[in-house]
PDB file of C-alpha atoms in Angstrom:
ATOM      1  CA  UNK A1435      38.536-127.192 -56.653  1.00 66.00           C
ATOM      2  CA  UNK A1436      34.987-126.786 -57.993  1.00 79.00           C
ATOM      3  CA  UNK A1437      36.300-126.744 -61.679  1.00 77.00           C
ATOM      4  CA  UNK A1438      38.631-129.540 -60.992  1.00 80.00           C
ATOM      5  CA  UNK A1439      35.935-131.831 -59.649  1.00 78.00           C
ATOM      6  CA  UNK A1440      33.136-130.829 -62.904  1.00 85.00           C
ATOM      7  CA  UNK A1441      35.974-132.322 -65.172  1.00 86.00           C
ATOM      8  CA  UNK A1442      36.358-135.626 -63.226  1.00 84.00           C
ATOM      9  CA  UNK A1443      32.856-135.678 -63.690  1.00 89.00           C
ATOM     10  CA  UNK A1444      32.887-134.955 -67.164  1.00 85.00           C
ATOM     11  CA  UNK A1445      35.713-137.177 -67.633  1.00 87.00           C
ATOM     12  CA  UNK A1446      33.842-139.846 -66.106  1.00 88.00           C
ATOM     13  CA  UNK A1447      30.959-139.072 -68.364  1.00 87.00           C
ATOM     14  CA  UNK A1448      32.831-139.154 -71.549  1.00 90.00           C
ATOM     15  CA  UNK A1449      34.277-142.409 -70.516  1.00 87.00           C
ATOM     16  CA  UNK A1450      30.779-143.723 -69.804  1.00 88.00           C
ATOM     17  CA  UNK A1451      29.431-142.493 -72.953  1.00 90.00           C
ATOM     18  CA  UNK A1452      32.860-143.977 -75.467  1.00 91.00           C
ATOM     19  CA  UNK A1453      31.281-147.342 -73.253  1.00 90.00           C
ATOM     20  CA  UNK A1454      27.609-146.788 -74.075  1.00 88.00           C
ATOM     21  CA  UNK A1455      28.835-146.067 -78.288  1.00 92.00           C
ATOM     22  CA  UNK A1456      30.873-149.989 -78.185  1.00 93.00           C
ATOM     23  CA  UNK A1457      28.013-151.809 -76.690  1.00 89.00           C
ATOM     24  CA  UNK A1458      25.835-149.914 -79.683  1.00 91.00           C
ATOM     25  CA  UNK A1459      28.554-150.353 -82.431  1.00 95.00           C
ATOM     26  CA  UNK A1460      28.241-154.169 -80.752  1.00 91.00           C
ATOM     27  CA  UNK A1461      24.992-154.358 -81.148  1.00 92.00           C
ATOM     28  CA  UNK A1462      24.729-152.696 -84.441  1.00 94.00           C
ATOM     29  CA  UNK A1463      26.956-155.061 -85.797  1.00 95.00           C
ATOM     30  CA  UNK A1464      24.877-158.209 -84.589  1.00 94.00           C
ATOM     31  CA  UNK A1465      21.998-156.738 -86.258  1.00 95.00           C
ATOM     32  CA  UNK A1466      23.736-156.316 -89.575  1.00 96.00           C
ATOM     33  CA  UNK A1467      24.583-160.023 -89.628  1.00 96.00           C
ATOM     34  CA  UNK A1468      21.549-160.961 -88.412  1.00 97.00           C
ATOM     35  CA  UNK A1469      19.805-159.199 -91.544  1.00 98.00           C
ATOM     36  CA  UNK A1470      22.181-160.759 -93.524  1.00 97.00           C
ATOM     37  CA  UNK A1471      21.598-164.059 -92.612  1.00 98.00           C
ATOM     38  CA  UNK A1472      17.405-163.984 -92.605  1.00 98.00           C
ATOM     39  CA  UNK A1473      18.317-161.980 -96.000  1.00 98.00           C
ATOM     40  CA  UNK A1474      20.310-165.604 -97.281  1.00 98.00           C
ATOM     41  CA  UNK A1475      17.583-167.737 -95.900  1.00 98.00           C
ATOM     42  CA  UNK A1476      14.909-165.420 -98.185  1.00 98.00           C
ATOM     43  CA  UNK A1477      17.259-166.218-101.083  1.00 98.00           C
ATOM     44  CA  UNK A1478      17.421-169.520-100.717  1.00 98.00           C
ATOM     45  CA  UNK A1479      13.494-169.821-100.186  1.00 97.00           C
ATOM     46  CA  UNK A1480      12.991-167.521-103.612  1.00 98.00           C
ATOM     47  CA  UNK A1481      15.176-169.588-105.252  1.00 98.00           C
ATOM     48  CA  UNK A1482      13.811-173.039-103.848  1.00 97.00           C
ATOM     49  CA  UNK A1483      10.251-171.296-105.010  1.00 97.00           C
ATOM     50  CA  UNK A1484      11.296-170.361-108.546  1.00 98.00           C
ATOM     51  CA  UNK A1485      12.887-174.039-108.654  1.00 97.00           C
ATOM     52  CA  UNK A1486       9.646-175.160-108.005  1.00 96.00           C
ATOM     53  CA  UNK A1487       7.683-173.701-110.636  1.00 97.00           C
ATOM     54  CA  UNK A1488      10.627-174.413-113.398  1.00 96.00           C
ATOM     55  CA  UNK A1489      12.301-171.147-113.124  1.00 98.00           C
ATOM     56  CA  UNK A1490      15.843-171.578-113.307  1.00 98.00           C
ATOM     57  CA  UNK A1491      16.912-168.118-114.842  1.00 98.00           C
ATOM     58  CA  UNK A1492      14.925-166.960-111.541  1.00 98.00           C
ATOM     59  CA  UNK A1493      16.411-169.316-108.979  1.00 98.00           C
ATOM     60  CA  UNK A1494      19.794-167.794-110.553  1.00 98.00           C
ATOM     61  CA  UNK A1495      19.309-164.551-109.669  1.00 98.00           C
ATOM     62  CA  UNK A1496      17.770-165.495-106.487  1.00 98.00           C
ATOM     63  CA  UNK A1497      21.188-166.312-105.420  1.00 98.00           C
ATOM     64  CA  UNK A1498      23.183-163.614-107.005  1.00 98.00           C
ATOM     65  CA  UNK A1499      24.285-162.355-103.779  1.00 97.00           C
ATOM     66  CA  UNK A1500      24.655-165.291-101.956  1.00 98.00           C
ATOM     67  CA  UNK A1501      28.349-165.496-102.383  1.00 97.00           C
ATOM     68  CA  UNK A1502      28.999-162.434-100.617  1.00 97.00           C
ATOM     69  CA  UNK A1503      26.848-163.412 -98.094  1.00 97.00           C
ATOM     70  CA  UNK A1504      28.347-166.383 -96.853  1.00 97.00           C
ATOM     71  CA  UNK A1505      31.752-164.793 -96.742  1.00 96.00           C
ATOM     72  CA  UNK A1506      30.532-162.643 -94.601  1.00 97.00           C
ATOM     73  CA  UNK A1507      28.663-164.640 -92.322  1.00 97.00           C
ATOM     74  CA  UNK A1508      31.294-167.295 -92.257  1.00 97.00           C
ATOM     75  CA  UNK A1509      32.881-166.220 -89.414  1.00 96.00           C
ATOM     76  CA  UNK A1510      29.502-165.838 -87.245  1.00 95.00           C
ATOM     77  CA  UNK A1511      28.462-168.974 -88.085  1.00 96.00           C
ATOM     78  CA  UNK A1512      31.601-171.192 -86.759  1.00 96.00           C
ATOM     79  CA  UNK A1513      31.158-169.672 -83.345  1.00 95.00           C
ATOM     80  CA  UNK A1514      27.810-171.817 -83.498  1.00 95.00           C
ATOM     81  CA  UNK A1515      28.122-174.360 -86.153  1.00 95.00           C
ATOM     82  CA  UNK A1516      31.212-174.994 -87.294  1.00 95.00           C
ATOM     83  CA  UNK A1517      30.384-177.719 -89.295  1.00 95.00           C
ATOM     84  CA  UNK A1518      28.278-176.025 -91.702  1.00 94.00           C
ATOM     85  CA  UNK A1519      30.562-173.395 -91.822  1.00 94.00           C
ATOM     86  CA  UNK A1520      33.003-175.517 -92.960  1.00 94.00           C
ATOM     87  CA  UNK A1521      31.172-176.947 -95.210  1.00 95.00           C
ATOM     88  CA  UNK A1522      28.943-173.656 -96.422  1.00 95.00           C
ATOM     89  CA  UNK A1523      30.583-172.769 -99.479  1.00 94.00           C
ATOM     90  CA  UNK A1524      31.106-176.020-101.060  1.00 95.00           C
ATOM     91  CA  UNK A1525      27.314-176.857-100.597  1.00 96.00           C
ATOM     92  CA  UNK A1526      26.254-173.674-102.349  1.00 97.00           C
ATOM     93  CA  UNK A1527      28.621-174.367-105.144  1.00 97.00           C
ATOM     94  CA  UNK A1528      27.013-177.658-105.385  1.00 97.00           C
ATOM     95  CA  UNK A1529      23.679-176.306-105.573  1.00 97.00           C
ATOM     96  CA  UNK A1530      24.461-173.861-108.265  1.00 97.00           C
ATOM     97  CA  UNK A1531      26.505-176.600-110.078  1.00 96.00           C
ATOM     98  CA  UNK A1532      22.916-178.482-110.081  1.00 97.00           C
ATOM     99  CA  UNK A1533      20.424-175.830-110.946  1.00 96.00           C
ATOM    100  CA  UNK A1534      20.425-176.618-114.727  1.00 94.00           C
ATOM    101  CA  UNK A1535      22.061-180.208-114.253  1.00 96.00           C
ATOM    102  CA  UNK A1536      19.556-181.600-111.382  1.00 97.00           C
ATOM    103  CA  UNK A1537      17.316-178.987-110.094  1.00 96.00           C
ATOM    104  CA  UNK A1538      14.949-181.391-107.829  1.00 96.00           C
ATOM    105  CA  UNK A1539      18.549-181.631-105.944  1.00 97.00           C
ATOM    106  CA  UNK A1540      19.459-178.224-105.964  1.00 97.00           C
ATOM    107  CA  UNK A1541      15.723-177.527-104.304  1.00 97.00           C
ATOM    108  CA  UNK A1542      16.231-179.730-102.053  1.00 96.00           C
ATOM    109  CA  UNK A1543      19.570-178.757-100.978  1.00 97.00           C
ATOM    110  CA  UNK A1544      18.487-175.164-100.687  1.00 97.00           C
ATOM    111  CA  UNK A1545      15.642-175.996 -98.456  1.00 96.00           C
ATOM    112  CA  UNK A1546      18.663-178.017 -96.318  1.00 96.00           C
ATOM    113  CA  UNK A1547      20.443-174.891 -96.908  1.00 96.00           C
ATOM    114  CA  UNK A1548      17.626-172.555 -95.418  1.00 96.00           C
ATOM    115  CA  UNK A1549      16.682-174.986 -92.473  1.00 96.00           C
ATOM    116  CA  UNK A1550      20.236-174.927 -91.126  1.00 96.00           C
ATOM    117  CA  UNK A1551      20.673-171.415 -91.179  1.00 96.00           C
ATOM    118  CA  UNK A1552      17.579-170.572 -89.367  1.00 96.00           C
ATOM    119  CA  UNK A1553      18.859-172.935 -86.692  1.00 96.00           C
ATOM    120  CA  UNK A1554      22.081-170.965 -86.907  1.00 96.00           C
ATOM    121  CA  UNK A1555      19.532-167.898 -86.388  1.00 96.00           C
ATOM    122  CA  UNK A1556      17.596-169.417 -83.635  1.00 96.00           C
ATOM    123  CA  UNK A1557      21.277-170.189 -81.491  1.00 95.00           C
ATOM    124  CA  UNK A1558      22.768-166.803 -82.261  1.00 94.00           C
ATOM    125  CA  UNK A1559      19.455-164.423 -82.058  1.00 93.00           C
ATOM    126  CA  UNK A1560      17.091-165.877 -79.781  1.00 88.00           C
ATOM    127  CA  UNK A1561      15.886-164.368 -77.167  1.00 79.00           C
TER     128      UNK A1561
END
């Protein structure tokens, strides 16, 4: 009987700790996009700053991964703003489209860019 009841109670612990590893994987997972995101806004601002100072090759690169970013985040951000998620991937093509064509545009539409994502930030990661 004594053995019988140390493996409920080990049982029981296992299951506890399988529960304790989701809510971590959960949380993990949150903080990965949240990195990703604040890592996006700091792309668009280094881009918006090499804009600023005529730097177009730099504002490029800036935004290398940027792409790959907003796929990823795509997702997280509808559950917010579904709007700009919608809209996301043609505004960034727009901006790159304008870099060499209109960059006073393209700055200003990655400071847009940066603003709404940090209010994307702000509903998701608050405390």
């Amino acid at each position: 009987m004594k053995l019988s009841g140390s493996l409920a109670t080990a049982n029981n612990d296992i299951a506890a700790l399988e529960s304790d590893i989701e809510a971590l994987q959960s949380d993990l997972e949150m903080t990965e996009m949240h990195l990703l995101l604040l890592h996006t806004v700091n792309d668009f601002n280094t881009a918006n700053l090499a804009l600023s100072n005529g730097d177009i090759s730099g504002a490029k690169v800036a935004l290398l991964s940027v792409p790959k970013r907003i796929e990823a985040l795509l997702p997280l951000i509808e559950t917010v703003d579904a709007p700009l998620a919608k809209n996301l991937e043609n505004r960034f093509k727009m901006i790159q489209d304008n870099l060499e064509t209109d960059p006073q545009t393209a700055q200003f539409d990655l400071g847009l860019l940066a603003k709404s994502l940090l209010n994307v930030e702000t509903l998701l990661f608050a405390p």
